[in-house]
Amino acid sequence: MINLFAYGTLMCDEIMQEVSGCQLSSQVGVLEGYSRRRVKNEHFPALLPEEGAVVEGVVYRDLSSDAWERLDRYEGEFYVLTPVLVRLEDGSVIPASTYVVQTHCMDQLAQSGWDFADFISNTKVDFLSSYRADLLL
């Protein structure tokens, strides 16, 4: 089983549960060497490598193979699953995998960042109504 570093919509427990098909606990973590950008005309972000950047997110531990299959279908071909090291709040570092934007899709990213609190407050409802079919795999 592998850990997932989530940095966008999957940080929301409700969305993660619908996508993965299971209830998972999470821990806050940070990923160094990546930045989080808004995807143009979408409510979700993407990660891209960027030296010196840091992204806050959450780690879900020990996902089942069924959960990974569901996540892979949900994330689609826009992302590539990438192994990373995540620093937890207690300072420990654990291995995880995360979805990083494919190189050929980087032109679809905005220059602006993406904010989880703003997503929850302002666009989560729109996201859920737009992507409900994808969430219910």
PDB file of C-alpha atoms in Angstrom:
ATOM      1  CA  MET A   1       0.000   0.000   0.000  1.00  0.00           C
ATOM      2  CA  ILE A   2       1.130   3.522  -0.834  1.00  0.00           C
ATOM      3  CA  ASN A   3       0.501   6.933   0.735  1.00  0.00           C
ATOM      4  CA  LEU A   4      -1.079   9.774  -1.254  1.00  0.00           C
ATOM      5  CA  PHE A   5      -0.069  13.427  -0.979  1.00  0.00           C
ATOM      6  CA  ALA A   6      -3.180  15.446  -1.876  1.00  0.00           C
ATOM      7  CA  TYR A   7      -2.810  19.160  -2.587  1.00  0.00           C
ATOM      8  CA  GLY A   8      -6.093  20.192  -4.193  1.00  0.00           C
ATOM      9  CA  THR A   9      -9.733  19.143  -4.199  1.00  0.00           C
ATOM     10  CA  LEU A  10      -8.838  15.770  -2.657  1.00  0.00           C
ATOM     11  CA  MET A  11      -7.789  17.583   0.529  1.00  0.00           C
ATOM     12  CA  CYS A  12     -11.541  17.821   1.165  1.00  0.00           C
ATOM     13  CA  ASP A  13     -12.563  14.682   3.086  1.00  0.00           C
ATOM     14  CA  GLU A  14     -15.983  14.581   1.394  1.00  0.00           C
ATOM     15  CA  ILE A  15     -14.494  14.604  -2.099  1.00  0.00           C
ATOM     16  CA  MET A  16     -11.738  12.138  -1.208  1.00  0.00           C
ATOM     17  CA  GLN A  17     -14.274   9.714   0.226  1.00  0.00           C
ATOM     18  CA  GLU A  18     -16.441   9.878  -2.900  1.00  0.00           C
ATOM     19  CA  VAL A  19     -13.486   9.459  -5.244  1.00  0.00           C
ATOM     20  CA  SER A  20     -11.610   6.747  -3.316  1.00  0.00           C
ATOM     21  CA  GLY A  21     -14.693   4.868  -2.152  1.00  0.00           C
ATOM     22  CA  CYS A  22     -13.429   4.742   1.436  1.00  0.00           C
ATOM     23  CA  GLN A  23     -13.082   6.832   4.571  1.00  0.00           C
ATOM     24  CA  LEU A  24      -9.459   7.769   5.199  1.00  0.00           C
ATOM     25  CA  SER A  25      -7.788   9.820   7.897  1.00  0.00           C
ATOM     26  CA  SER A  26      -5.296  12.456   6.861  1.00  0.00           C
ATOM     27  CA  GLN A  27      -2.263  14.279   8.236  1.00  0.00           C
ATOM     28  CA  VAL A  28      -0.993  17.705   7.251  1.00  0.00           C
ATOM     29  CA  GLY A  29       2.199  17.627   5.236  1.00  0.00           C
ATOM     30  CA  VAL A  30       4.389  19.803   3.024  1.00  0.00           C
ATOM     31  CA  LEU A  31       6.015  18.970  -0.268  1.00  0.00           C
ATOM     32  CA  GLU A  32       9.171  20.834  -1.215  1.00  0.00           C
ATOM     33  CA  GLY A  33      10.308  21.484  -4.771  1.00  0.00           C
ATOM     34  CA  TYR A  34       6.831  21.884  -6.275  1.00  0.00           C
ATOM     35  CA  SER A  35       4.342  24.712  -6.749  1.00  0.00           C
ATOM     36  CA  ARG A  36       0.552  24.534  -6.968  1.00  0.00           C
ATOM     37  CA  ARG A  37      -1.080  26.415  -9.829  1.00  0.00           C
ATOM     38  CA  ARG A  38      -4.669  26.950 -10.818  1.00  0.00           C
ATOM     39  CA  VAL A  39      -5.716  25.131 -13.991  1.00  0.00           C
ATOM     40  CA  LYS A  40      -7.183  27.635 -16.455  1.00  0.00           C
ATOM     41  CA  ASN A  41     -11.012  27.642 -16.545  1.00  0.00           C
ATOM     42  CA  GLU A  42     -11.216  24.961 -13.836  1.00  0.00           C
ATOM     43  CA  HIS A  43     -11.826  24.771 -10.076  1.00  0.00           C
ATOM     44  CA  PHE A  44      -8.849  22.489  -9.398  1.00  0.00           C
ATOM     45  CA  PRO A  45      -5.058  22.883  -9.321  1.00  0.00           C
ATOM     46  CA  ALA A  46      -2.034  21.049 -10.620  1.00  0.00           C
ATOM     47  CA  LEU A  47       1.450  20.547  -9.232  1.00  0.00           C
ATOM     48  CA  LEU A  48       4.553  21.295 -11.205  1.00  0.00           C
ATOM     49  CA  PRO A  49       8.210  21.046 -10.247  1.00  0.00           C
ATOM     50  CA  GLU A  50       9.663  24.366  -9.073  1.00  0.00           C
ATOM     51  CA  GLU A  51      12.919  24.708  -7.210  1.00  0.00           C
ATOM     52  CA  GLY A  52      12.533  26.420  -3.835  1.00  0.00           C
ATOM     53  CA  ALA A  53       8.718  26.198  -3.804  1.00  0.00           C
ATOM     54  CA  VAL A  54       6.671  24.493  -1.077  1.00  0.00           C
ATOM     55  CA  VAL A  55       3.104  23.143  -1.204  1.00  0.00           C
ATOM     56  CA  GLU A  56       0.950  22.395   1.827  1.00  0.00           C
ATOM     57  CA  GLY A  57      -1.400  19.457   1.590  1.00  0.00           C
ATOM     58  CA  VAL A  58      -2.467  16.291   3.339  1.00  0.00           C
ATOM     59  CA  VAL A  59      -1.235  12.722   3.367  1.00  0.00           C
ATOM     60  CA  TYR A  60      -3.642   9.796   3.225  1.00  0.00           C
ATOM     61  CA  ARG A  61      -1.864   6.627   4.357  1.00  0.00           C
ATOM     62  CA  ASP A  62      -1.934   3.108   2.968  1.00  0.00           C
ATOM     63  CA  LEU A  63      -4.530   3.398   0.219  1.00  0.00           C
ATOM     64  CA  SER A  64      -5.864   0.136  -1.139  1.00  0.00           C
ATOM     65  CA  SER A  65      -5.330  -0.896  -4.752  1.00  0.00           C
ATOM     66  CA  ASP A  66      -9.055  -0.309  -5.374  1.00  0.00           C
ATOM     67  CA  ALA A  67      -8.755   3.271  -4.097  1.00  0.00           C
ATOM     68  CA  TRP A  68      -5.725   3.862  -6.356  1.00  0.00           C
ATOM     69  CA  GLU A  69      -7.623   2.535  -9.378  1.00  0.00           C
ATOM     70  CA  ARG A  70     -10.484   4.927  -8.650  1.00  0.00           C
ATOM     71  CA  LEU A  71      -8.069   7.848  -8.139  1.00  0.00           C
ATOM     72  CA  ASP A  72      -6.248   7.103 -11.396  1.00  0.00           C
ATOM     73  CA  ARG A  73      -9.542   7.110 -13.329  1.00  0.00           C
ATOM     74  CA  TYR A  74     -10.608  10.343 -11.645  1.00  0.00           C
ATOM     75  CA  GLU A  75      -7.308  12.156 -12.249  1.00  0.00           C
ATOM     76  CA  GLY A  76      -7.085  11.017 -15.869  1.00  0.00           C
ATOM     77  CA  GLU A  77      -4.278  11.618 -18.325  1.00  0.00           C
ATOM     78  CA  PHE A  78      -3.684  15.249 -17.307  1.00  0.00           C
ATOM     79  CA  TYR A  79      -1.470  14.032 -14.439  1.00  0.00           C
ATOM     80  CA  VAL A  80       1.282  11.499 -13.913  1.00  0.00           C
ATOM     81  CA  LEU A  81       1.597   9.695 -10.577  1.00  0.00           C
ATOM     82  CA  THR A  82       4.963  10.670  -9.112  1.00  0.00           C
ATOM     83  CA  PRO A  83       6.840   9.399  -6.031  1.00  0.00           C
ATOM     84  CA  VAL A  84       7.711  12.173  -3.549  1.00  0.00           C
ATOM     85  CA  LEU A  85       8.887  12.682   0.024  1.00  0.00           C
ATOM     86  CA  VAL A  86       6.518  14.602   2.314  1.00  0.00           C
ATOM     87  CA  ARG A  87       7.422  16.311   5.593  1.00  0.00           C
ATOM     88  CA  LEU A  88       4.783  15.848   8.291  1.00  0.00           C
ATOM     89  CA  GLU A  89       4.002  18.300  11.107  1.00  0.00           C
ATOM     90  CA  ASP A  90       6.197  16.357  13.542  1.00  0.00           C
ATOM     91  CA  GLY A  91       9.189  16.802  11.216  1.00  0.00           C
ATOM     92  CA  SER A  92       9.294  13.226  10.004  1.00  0.00           C
ATOM     93  CA  VAL A  93       9.533  12.532   6.276  1.00  0.00           C
ATOM     94  CA  ILE A  94       7.513   9.792   4.588  1.00  0.00           C
ATOM     95  CA  PRO A  95       7.286   8.482   1.044  1.00  0.00           C
ATOM     96  CA  ALA A  96       4.100   9.129  -0.886  1.00  0.00           C
ATOM     97  CA  SER A  97       2.846   9.481  -4.422  1.00  0.00           C
ATOM     98  CA  THR A  98       1.150  12.544  -5.877  1.00  0.00           C
ATOM     99  CA  TYR A  99      -0.387  13.592  -9.169  1.00  0.00           C
ATOM    100  CA  VAL A 100       1.873  16.009 -11.081  1.00  0.00           C
ATOM    101  CA  VAL A 101       0.812  17.764 -14.294  1.00  0.00           C
ATOM    102  CA  GLN A 102       2.090  16.121 -17.473  1.00  0.00           C
ATOM    103  CA  THR A 103       4.750  18.225 -19.208  1.00  0.00           C
ATOM    104  CA  HIS A 104       2.663  18.580 -22.375  1.00  0.00           C
ATOM    105  CA  CYS A 105      -0.261  20.004 -20.330  1.00  0.00           C
ATOM    106  CA  MET A 106       1.652  22.821 -18.598  1.00  0.00           C
ATOM    107  CA  ASP A 107       0.278  25.413 -21.019  1.00  0.00           C
ATOM    108  CA  GLN A 108      -3.115  24.857 -19.377  1.00  0.00           C
ATOM    109  CA  LEU A 109      -1.871  26.241 -16.046  1.00  0.00           C
ATOM    110  CA  ALA A 110      -2.481  29.802 -14.905  1.00  0.00           C
ATOM    111  CA  GLN A 111       0.332  31.878 -13.428  1.00  0.00           C
ATOM    112  CA  SER A 112      -1.713  32.274 -10.252  1.00  0.00           C
ATOM    113  CA  GLY A 113      -1.717  29.854  -7.365  1.00  0.00           C
ATOM    114  CA  TRP A 114      -4.669  27.890  -6.020  1.00  0.00           C
ATOM    115  CA  ASP A 115      -5.951  28.282  -2.471  1.00  0.00           C
ATOM    116  CA  PHE A 116      -7.781  25.504  -0.596  1.00  0.00           C
ATOM    117  CA  ALA A 117      -9.630  27.869   1.768  1.00  0.00           C
ATOM    118  CA  ASP A 118     -10.878  29.873  -1.224  1.00  0.00           C
ATOM    119  CA  PHE A 119     -11.970  26.624  -2.906  1.00  0.00           C
ATOM    120  CA  ILE A 120     -13.982  25.546   0.156  1.00  0.00           C
ATOM    121  CA  SER A 121     -15.563  28.987   0.595  1.00  0.00           C
ATOM    122  CA  ASN A 122     -16.204  29.984  -2.995  1.00  0.00           C
ATOM    123  CA  THR A 123     -16.010  27.200  -5.565  1.00  0.00           C
ATOM    124  CA  LYS A 124     -16.532  23.806  -3.917  1.00  0.00           C
ATOM    125  CA  VAL A 125     -20.278  23.839  -4.639  1.00  0.00           C
ATOM    126  CA  ASP A 126     -19.662  24.644  -8.316  1.00  0.00           C
ATOM    127  CA  PHE A 127     -16.956  21.978  -8.493  1.00  0.00           C
ATOM    128  CA  LEU A 128     -19.231  19.328  -6.992  1.00  0.00           C
ATOM    129  CA  SER A 129     -22.070  20.135  -9.378  1.00  0.00           C
ATOM    130  CA  SER A 130     -19.716  20.152 -12.392  1.00  0.00           C
ATOM    131  CA  TYR A 131     -17.766  17.044 -11.505  1.00  0.00           C
ATOM    132  CA  ARG A 132     -20.350  14.912  -9.691  1.00  0.00           C
ATOM    133  CA  ALA A 133     -20.383  12.336 -12.498  1.00  0.00           C
ATOM    134  CA  ASP A 134     -16.594  11.971 -12.252  1.00  0.00           C
ATOM    135  CA  LEU A 135     -16.723  11.688  -8.473  1.00  0.00           C
ATOM    136  CA  LEU A 136     -19.224   8.842  -8.583  1.00  0.00           C
ATOM    137  CA  LEU A 137     -17.077   6.419 -10.552  1.00  0.00           C
TER     138      LEU A 137
END
